[in-house]
Backbone as numpy.savetxt, mean C-alpha at the origin, in Angstrom:
# Nx Ny Nz CAx CAy CAz Cx Cy Cz
-10.22 13.21 13.94 -9.65 12.30 12.94 -8.14 12.19 13.14
-7.58 10.98 13.00 -6.15 10.80 13.22 -5.37 11.07 11.93
-4.07 10.79 11.99 -3.20 11.07 10.85 -3.03 9.88 9.91
-3.92 8.90 10.02 -3.92 7.77 9.09 -4.87 8.07 7.93
-4.38 7.88 6.71 -5.20 8.08 5.52 -5.42 6.72 4.85
-6.64 6.48 4.41 -6.97 5.24 3.71 -7.35 5.59 2.28
-6.60 5.05 1.34 -6.86 5.28 -0.08 -7.51 4.04 -0.66
-8.69 4.18 -1.22 -9.43 3.05 -1.76 -9.40 3.13 -3.28
-8.68 2.19 -3.89 -8.51 2.18 -5.35 -9.48 1.19 -5.99
-9.36 1.02 -7.31 -10.34 0.25 -8.05 -9.97 -1.18 -8.36
-8.95 -1.73 -7.68 -8.58 -3.13 -7.91 -9.46 -4.08 -7.11
-8.95 -5.27 -6.87 -9.71 -6.27 -6.12 -9.80 -5.87 -4.65
-11.00 -5.88 -4.13 -11.21 -5.53 -2.72 -12.09 -6.59 -2.07
-11.60 -7.13 -0.95 -12.42 -8.01 -0.13 -13.24 -7.15 0.81
-14.55 -7.26 0.71 -15.43 -6.39 1.49 -15.14 -6.47 2.99
-15.09 -7.67 3.53 -14.91 -7.82 4.98 -13.57 -7.25 5.43
-12.51 -7.57 4.69 -11.18 -7.09 5.05 -11.11 -5.57 4.97
-11.62 -5.00 3.90 -11.54 -3.55 3.70 -12.35 -2.81 4.76
-13.55 -3.28 5.05 -14.38 -2.61 6.05 -13.74 -2.69 7.42
-13.11 -3.82 7.74 -12.41 -3.95 9.02 -11.27 -2.94 9.13
-10.49 -2.80 8.05 -9.39 -1.84 8.06 -9.90 -0.42 8.22
-10.93 -0.07 7.48 -11.48 1.28 7.52 -12.02 1.61 8.90
-12.77 0.68 9.48 -13.37 0.94 10.79 -12.34 0.98 11.91
-11.34 0.13 11.83 -10.35 0.06 12.91 -9.40 1.25 12.91
-9.17 1.85 11.75 -8.24 2.98 11.69 -8.94 4.32 11.88
-10.19 4.41 11.45 -10.96 5.65 11.59 -10.19 6.85 11.02
-9.61 6.65 9.86 -8.79 7.71 9.26 -9.51 8.44 8.15
-8.81 9.37 7.55 -9.32 10.13 6.42 -9.38 9.20 5.20
-10.50 9.18 4.50 -10.71 8.25 3.39 -10.70 8.99 2.06
-9.89 8.48 1.13 -9.83 9.03 -0.22 -10.28 7.93 -1.20
-11.36 8.16 -1.91 -11.82 7.22 -2.92 -11.22 7.57 -4.27
-10.63 6.60 -4.92 -9.95 6.83 -6.20 -10.70 6.12 -7.31
-11.29 6.89 -8.18 -12.00 6.40 -9.36 -12.90 5.21 -9.02
-12.66 4.02 -9.56 -13.59 2.91 -9.35 -13.68 2.49 -7.89
-12.69 2.86 -7.09 -12.79 2.61 -5.66 -13.97 3.32 -5.03
-14.44 4.37 -5.70 -15.64 5.07 -5.23 -16.86 4.17 -5.24
-16.93 3.24 -6.19 -18.06 2.33 -6.25 -18.12 1.46 -5.00
-16.96 0.97 -4.55 -16.94 0.15 -3.34 -17.45 0.96 -2.15
-16.98 2.19 -2.01 -17.42 3.03 -0.90 -18.93 3.31 -0.99
-19.40 3.61 -2.17 -20.81 3.93 -2.37 -21.70 2.72 -2.07
-21.31 1.56 -2.57 -22.11 0.35 -2.38 -22.17 -0.09 -0.92
-21.13 0.27 -0.16 -21.08 -0.14 1.25 -21.38 1.01 2.21
-21.92 2.09 1.66 -22.35 3.24 2.45 -21.25 3.76 3.38
-20.05 3.84 2.83 -18.90 4.40 3.54 -18.64 5.79 2.98
-18.66 6.77 3.83 -18.53 8.16 3.37 -17.06 8.58 3.33
-16.53 8.86 2.13 -15.14 9.33 2.04 -15.04 10.82 2.34
-13.84 11.26 2.65 -13.59 12.69 2.81 -13.29 13.34 1.47
-12.64 12.56 0.59 -12.26 13.05 -0.74 -12.50 11.95 -1.76
-12.82 12.34 -2.97 -12.81 11.43 -4.10 -12.04 12.11 -5.23
-11.29 11.33 -5.97 -10.54 11.92 -7.08 -10.36 10.89 -8.19
-10.07 11.40 -9.36 -9.82 10.55 -10.52 -10.31 11.23 -11.78
-10.12 10.53 -12.89 -10.67 11.05 -14.14 -12.09 10.52 -14.36
-12.55 9.68 -13.42 -13.93 9.19 -13.39 -14.32 8.46 -14.68
-13.36 7.76 -15.28 -13.65 7.01 -16.50 -14.08 5.58 -16.20
-13.92 5.12 -14.96 -14.28 3.74 -14.65 -15.28 3.62 -13.50
-15.65 4.72 -12.88 -16.63 4.68 -11.80 -18.04 4.71 -12.38
-18.99 4.11 -11.68 -20.37 4.12 -12.16 -20.93 5.53 -12.13
-21.85 5.79 -13.03 -22.47 7.11 -13.11 -23.23 7.43 -11.83
-23.85 6.40 -11.24 -24.63 6.59 -10.01 -23.73 7.07 -8.87
-22.57 6.41 -8.67 -21.67 6.81 -7.59 -21.07 8.18 -7.85
-20.65 8.41 -9.10 -20.04 9.70 -9.44 -21.02 10.86 -9.19
-22.25 10.68 -9.63 -23.26 11.72 -9.45 -23.51 11.99 -7.97
-23.59 10.92 -7.19 -23.84 11.07 -5.76 -22.74 11.89 -5.09
-21.47 11.56 -5.38 -20.38 12.27 -4.72 -20.20 13.69 -5.25
-20.49 13.88 -6.51 -20.42 15.24 -7.06 -21.46 16.16 -6.40
-22.56 15.58 -5.98 -23.63 16.39 -5.39 -23.60 16.41 -3.87
-22.65 15.69 -3.27 -22.57 15.60 -1.80 -21.68 16.71 -1.26
-22.24 17.59 -0.45 -21.49 18.73 0.08 -20.39 18.31 1.05
-20.53 17.14 1.67 -19.55 16.70 2.67 -18.32 16.05 2.05
-18.32 15.84 0.75 -17.21 15.16 0.08 -16.52 16.13 -0.88
-15.21 16.26 -0.73 -14.43 17.10 -1.64 -14.09 16.30 -2.89
-14.32 16.89 -4.05 -14.12 16.20 -5.33 -12.96 16.85 -6.09
-12.03 16.01 -6.55 -10.92 16.49 -7.37 -10.95 15.72 -8.69
-11.39 16.38 -9.74 -11.48 15.74 -11.05 -10.18 15.92 -11.81
-9.63 14.82 -12.30 -8.34 14.83 -12.98 -8.52 14.68 -14.49
-7.58 15.21 -15.22 -7.58 15.06 -16.68 -7.33 13.60 -17.04
-8.00 13.10 -18.04 -7.79 11.72 -18.47 -6.38 11.50 -19.01
-5.79 12.51 -19.59 -4.43 12.40 -20.12 -3.50 13.17 -19.18
-2.71 12.40 -18.41 -1.84 13.00 -17.41 -0.61 12.14 -17.24
0.40 12.67 -16.55 1.67 11.99 -16.42 1.74 11.09 -15.20
0.79 11.20 -14.28 0.81 10.35 -13.09 -0.52 9.63 -12.95
-0.48 8.50 -12.25 -1.70 7.72 -12.06 -2.58 8.38 -11.00
-3.85 7.97 -10.97 -4.76 8.49 -9.96 -4.25 8.15 -8.56
-3.68 6.96 -8.40 -3.15 6.56 -7.09 -2.01 7.46 -6.66
-1.13 7.81 -7.60 -0.04 8.74 -7.29 -0.59 10.06 -6.78
-1.60 10.57 -7.44 -2.19 11.85 -7.03 -2.77 11.73 -5.62
-3.44 10.60 -5.35 -4.03 10.39 -4.02 -2.95 10.31 -2.95
-1.86 9.63 -3.24 -0.76 9.52 -2.29 -0.14 10.89 -2.01
0.07 11.67 -3.06 0.63 13.02 -2.89 -0.31 13.89 -2.06
-1.61 13.76 -2.30 -2.59 14.52 -1.53 -2.52 14.16 -0.05
-2.46 12.86 0.24 -2.39 12.42 1.63 -1.14 12.95 2.33
-0.01 12.87 1.64 1.24 13.37 2.22 1.16 14.87 2.47
0.64 15.61 1.49 0.52 17.06 1.62 -0.39 17.44 2.79
-1.38 16.61 3.07 -2.33 16.91 4.13 -1.86 16.46 5.51
-0.63 15.95 5.58 -0.07 15.62 6.88 -0.21 14.19 7.33
-0.42 13.28 6.40 -0.53 11.87 6.78 0.75 11.38 7.45
0.60 10.58 8.49 1.72 9.90 9.13 1.76 8.43 8.74
0.62 7.94 8.28 0.51 6.56 7.82 -0.54 6.52 6.72
-0.27 5.74 5.67 -1.21 5.60 4.56 -1.44 4.12 4.30
-2.70 3.75 4.21 -3.08 2.38 3.87 -3.80 2.41 2.53
-3.32 1.63 1.58 -3.90 1.60 0.24 -4.64 0.28 0.05
-5.93 0.37 -0.20 -6.76 -0.79 -0.47 -7.14 -0.81 -1.95
-7.43 -1.99 -2.48 -7.83 -2.09 -3.88 -6.70 -1.80 -4.85
-5.46 -2.02 -4.41 -4.30 -1.74 -5.27 -3.74 -3.00 -5.91
-4.34 -4.16 -5.63 -3.86 -5.43 -6.18 -4.98 -6.07 -7.00
-4.64 -7.17 -7.66 -5.63 -7.86 -8.49 -5.77 -7.18 -9.84
-6.36 -7.88 -10.78 -6.57 -7.27 -12.09 -5.27 -7.10 -12.86
-5.12 -5.95 -13.48 -3.98 -5.71 -14.36 -2.68 -5.57 -13.57
-1.66 -6.32 -13.99 -0.39 -6.29 -13.29 0.36 -4.98 -13.48
0.12 -4.28 -14.61 0.78 -3.00 -14.77 0.28 -1.99 -13.74
-1.02 -2.04 -13.44 -1.57 -1.16 -12.41 -1.01 -1.52 -11.03
-0.94 -2.83 -10.76 -0.40 -3.27 -9.47 1.04 -2.80 -9.28
1.88 -3.03 -10.31 3.28 -2.66 -10.17 3.45 -1.15 -10.07
2.65 -0.40 -10.79 2.68 1.06 -10.67 2.32 1.49 -9.25
1.36 0.79 -8.63 0.98 1.12 -7.27 2.10 0.84 -6.28
2.81 -0.28 -6.46 3.95 -0.58 -5.58 5.00 0.52 -5.69
5.33 0.89 -6.92 6.34 1.93 -7.11 5.87 3.28 -6.57
4.57 3.52 -6.60 4.03 4.81 -6.18 4.18 5.05 -4.68
4.30 3.99 -3.88 4.45 4.25 -2.45 5.86 4.73 -2.10
6.68 4.95 -3.15 7.91 5.71 -2.95 7.60 7.16 -2.58
6.45 7.66 -3.01 6.08 9.06 -2.72 6.04 9.31 -1.22
5.29 8.53 -0.44 5.34 8.74 1.01 6.68 8.36 1.63
7.34 7.33 1.10 8.63 6.93 1.68 9.61 8.09 1.67
9.65 8.84 0.58 10.58 9.97 0.47 10.26 11.07 1.47
9.04 11.06 2.02 8.64 12.08 2.99 8.55 11.48 4.40
9.17 10.32 4.58 9.19 9.63 5.89 7.79 9.31 6.40
6.89 8.96 5.49 5.54 8.58 5.84 5.38 7.07 5.58
4.88 6.34 6.57 4.66 4.92 6.40 3.51 4.67 5.43
3.68 3.71 4.54 2.61 3.39 3.58 2.56 1.88 3.38
1.34 1.37 3.29 1.12 -0.07 3.14 0.05 -0.32 2.09
0.33 -1.27 1.21 -0.68 -1.82 0.31 -1.17 -3.11 0.96
-2.49 -3.19 1.19 -3.03 -4.33 1.93 -4.18 -4.98 1.16
-4.16 -6.31 1.12 -5.33 -7.08 0.70 -5.44 -8.30 1.60
-6.27 -9.25 1.24 -6.50 -10.41 2.11 -5.23 -11.19 2.42
-4.32 -11.27 1.46 -3.17 -12.15 1.62 -1.84 -11.41 1.74
-1.82 -10.11 1.55 -0.55 -9.41 1.45 -0.57 -8.07 2.16
0.58 -7.71 2.72 0.83 -6.36 3.19 2.20 -5.96 2.64
2.21 -4.93 1.81 3.42 -4.54 1.07 3.86 -3.16 1.54
5.16 -3.02 1.77 5.71 -1.73 2.17 7.12 -1.58 1.61
7.62 -0.35 1.59 8.97 -0.04 1.12 9.80 0.47 2.28
11.11 0.15 2.23 12.01 0.55 3.31 13.36 1.00 2.74
13.86 2.12 3.27 15.16 2.62 2.83 16.15 2.73 3.98
15.83 2.10 5.11 16.74 2.05 6.25 16.46 0.80 7.07
17.36 0.48 7.99 17.23 -0.73 8.80 15.89 -0.74 9.55
15.35 -1.94 9.72 14.10 -2.06 10.46 13.99 -3.47 11.04
12.93 -3.72 11.79 12.71 -5.03 12.40 11.28 -5.46 12.22
11.07 -6.76 12.17 9.75 -7.37 12.13 9.53 -8.10 13.45
8.34 -8.01 13.99 8.02 -8.69 15.23 6.87 -9.66 15.01
7.05 -10.87 15.54 6.05 -11.90 15.32 4.67 -11.49 15.85
4.65 -10.73 16.94 3.37 -10.32 17.52 2.59 -9.38 16.60
3.28 -8.69 15.69 2.63 -7.79 14.75 2.63 -8.33 13.32
2.94 -9.61 13.18 3.08 -10.19 11.84 1.75 -10.20 11.10
1.79 -9.90 9.82 0.60 -9.96 8.98 0.31 -11.41 8.60
1.37 -12.19 8.39 1.22 -13.58 8.00 2.45 -14.38 8.41
2.49 -15.62 7.97 3.60 -16.51 8.34 4.86 -16.26 7.54
4.74 -15.61 6.39 5.87 -15.48 5.47 6.20 -14.02 5.19
7.45 -13.79 4.85 7.86 -12.46 4.41 8.97 -12.60 3.36
8.91 -11.72 2.38 9.86 -11.74 1.27 10.42 -10.36 1.03
11.63 -10.31 0.48 12.28 -9.04 0.18 12.70 -9.00 -1.29
12.50 -7.83 -1.90 12.93 -7.60 -3.27 13.59 -6.23 -3.34
14.56 -6.10 -4.22 15.22 -4.80 -4.43 14.41 -3.99 -5.43
14.18 -2.73 -5.11 13.44 -1.86 -6.01 14.40 -0.95 -6.76
14.48 -1.16 -8.08 15.23 -0.24 -8.93 16.71 -0.51 -9.05
17.37 -0.74 -7.93 18.82 -0.95 -7.95 19.20 -1.97 -6.89
20.44 -2.46 -6.96 20.92 -3.45 -6.00 20.87 -2.90 -4.58
20.52 -3.78 -3.66 20.60 -3.47 -2.23 21.81 -4.23 -1.68
22.80 -3.49 -1.23 24.06 -4.11 -0.78 24.08 -4.29 0.73
24.77 -5.34 1.16 24.96 -5.57 2.59 23.72 -6.07 3.30
22.78 -6.69 2.59 21.55 -7.13 3.21 21.84 -8.24 4.23
21.44 -7.98 5.47 21.63 -8.94 6.55 20.29 -9.17 7.25
19.91 -10.43 7.38 18.65 -10.81 8.02 18.99 -11.73 9.19
18.56 -11.33 10.39 18.84 -12.09 11.60 17.55 -12.43 12.32
17.47 -13.63 12.86 16.29 -14.07 13.58 15.26 -14.77 12.71
15.60 -15.01 11.44 14.70 -15.66 10.51 15.12 -17.11 10.27
14.22 -17.89 9.72 14.52 -19.28 9.40 15.67 -19.37 8.41
15.70 -18.42 7.46 16.78 -18.39 6.47 17.54 -17.07 6.62
18.58 -17.05 7.45 19.32 -15.81 7.67 20.20 -15.46 6.48
20.57 -14.21 6.39 21.50 -13.74 5.36 22.56 -12.88 6.03
23.73 -12.86 5.42 24.79 -12.02 5.94 25.48 -11.30 4.78
25.34 -9.98 4.76 26.06 -9.13 3.81 25.82 -9.55 2.35
24.56 -9.78 2.01 24.20 -10.22 0.65 23.89 -9.01 -0.23
24.27 -9.09 -1.48 23.89 -8.07 -2.46 22.66 -8.57 -3.21
21.53 -7.93 -2.96 20.26 -8.34 -3.53 19.97 -7.51 -4.77
19.87 -8.14 -5.92 19.58 -7.43 -7.16 18.08 -7.47 -7.44
17.58 -6.61 -8.33 16.15 -6.61 -8.65 15.67 -7.90 -9.31
16.59 -8.76 -9.77 16.17 -10.02 -10.37 16.53 -11.22 -9.49
16.83 -10.97 -8.23 17.25 -12.00 -7.27 16.03 -12.48 -6.50
15.79 -13.80 -6.49 14.65 -14.37 -5.77 15.08 -15.10 -4.49
16.32 -14.88 -4.05 16.84 -15.58 -2.88 16.01 -15.29 -1.63
15.47 -14.08 -1.52 14.81 -13.66 -0.27 13.30 -13.84 -0.29
12.82 -14.82 -1.04 11.39 -15.09 -1.12 10.99 -16.13 -0.07
9.84 -15.89 0.57 9.21 -16.86 1.49 10.09 -17.25 2.66
10.56 -16.24 3.37 11.25 -16.49 4.63 10.22 -16.61 5.74
10.68 -17.08 6.92 9.77 -17.27 8.04 10.45 -16.85 9.34
9.63 -16.65 10.36 10.17 -16.29 11.68 10.84 -17.50 12.31
12.04 -17.29 12.87 12.68 -18.28 13.73 12.60 -17.78 15.17
12.85 -16.49 15.34 12.72 -15.84 16.64 11.56 -14.85 16.59
11.21 -14.31 17.74 10.08 -13.39 17.80 10.38 -12.05 17.13
11.65 -11.74 16.97 12.04 -10.50 16.31 13.04 -10.80 15.20
12.78 -10.27 14.03 13.68 -10.43 12.88 14.25 -9.05 12.55
15.57 -8.95 12.52 16.24 -7.69 12.24 16.74 -7.67 10.80
16.49 -6.58 10.11 16.90 -6.42 8.71 17.76 -5.17 8.60
18.96 -5.31 8.08 19.84 -4.16 7.88 20.45 -4.23 6.49
20.78 -3.06 5.93 21.40 -3.00 4.61 22.08 -1.65 4.45
22.95 -1.55 3.48 23.79 -0.36 3.33 23.16 0.72 2.46
22.37 0.33 1.48 21.83 1.30 0.54 20.65 0.71 -0.21
19.92 1.57 -0.93 18.84 1.11 -1.78 17.50 1.07 -1.07
16.51 0.51 -1.78 15.14 0.41 -1.27 14.69 -1.04 -1.33
14.19 -1.53 -0.21 13.68 -2.90 -0.12 12.16 -2.90 -0.21
11.63 -3.79 -1.04 10.20 -4.09 -1.00 10.01 -5.23 0.00
9.17 -5.00 0.99 8.80 -6.05 1.94 7.40 -6.52 1.61
7.25 -7.81 1.39 5.92 -8.41 1.20 5.68 -9.40 2.32
4.75 -9.05 3.21 4.32 -9.96 4.27 3.08 -10.69 3.73
3.11 -12.02 3.78 2.08 -12.78 3.07 1.54 -13.92 3.93
0.34 -14.37 3.56 -0.26 -15.49 4.26 -1.14 -16.27 3.28
-1.31 -17.55 3.53 -2.19 -18.39 2.74 -3.62 -18.22 3.25
-4.58 -18.25 2.34 -5.97 -18.22 2.75 -6.43 -19.60 3.19
-7.17 -19.65 4.27 -7.62 -20.94 4.79 -8.97 -21.30 4.18
């Protein structure tokens, strides 16, 4: 097994997209609460399941509780962190080098936004983490990086500041370049940019950038 961990949460999941990601990465799988139902229904065997089990079906919960090959971590219903946070911390503790989170979008926006903020956990430990669905790939960055057209998730990419202003934001090689811009958390200037060159360079002086790579469904 490699150092990629796949966390399957209880939000909206496209079956074809999720199964493709799971099969192509062949990583350690953590089912989180209602995400266990998706795994159970599609006969995908997780390595771990965790949650307070308040939203998973009784059939799936019983199956995993009785399965010797699956490690179960039952959480208290009243706790200070979300189930996804616990799963991310578990993956980092177990040596993940990359984490892919499925089922983290759709449904309640408070859950979605909590999931975006939660991938700060791996970022602080220098672990790559991505929230992925059919139309989006979301990641956090606290240092300069580059995007390459050959590895693009979609035609568009947007940047948002997480928590505090990002100063000195410079974007080169994009259709809409920026030079030394101060991006605030309420600034929409960096939405829906596109590739101009095959490589787009992003640099900034401080803060955390949310990168959303997006595509339209055909």
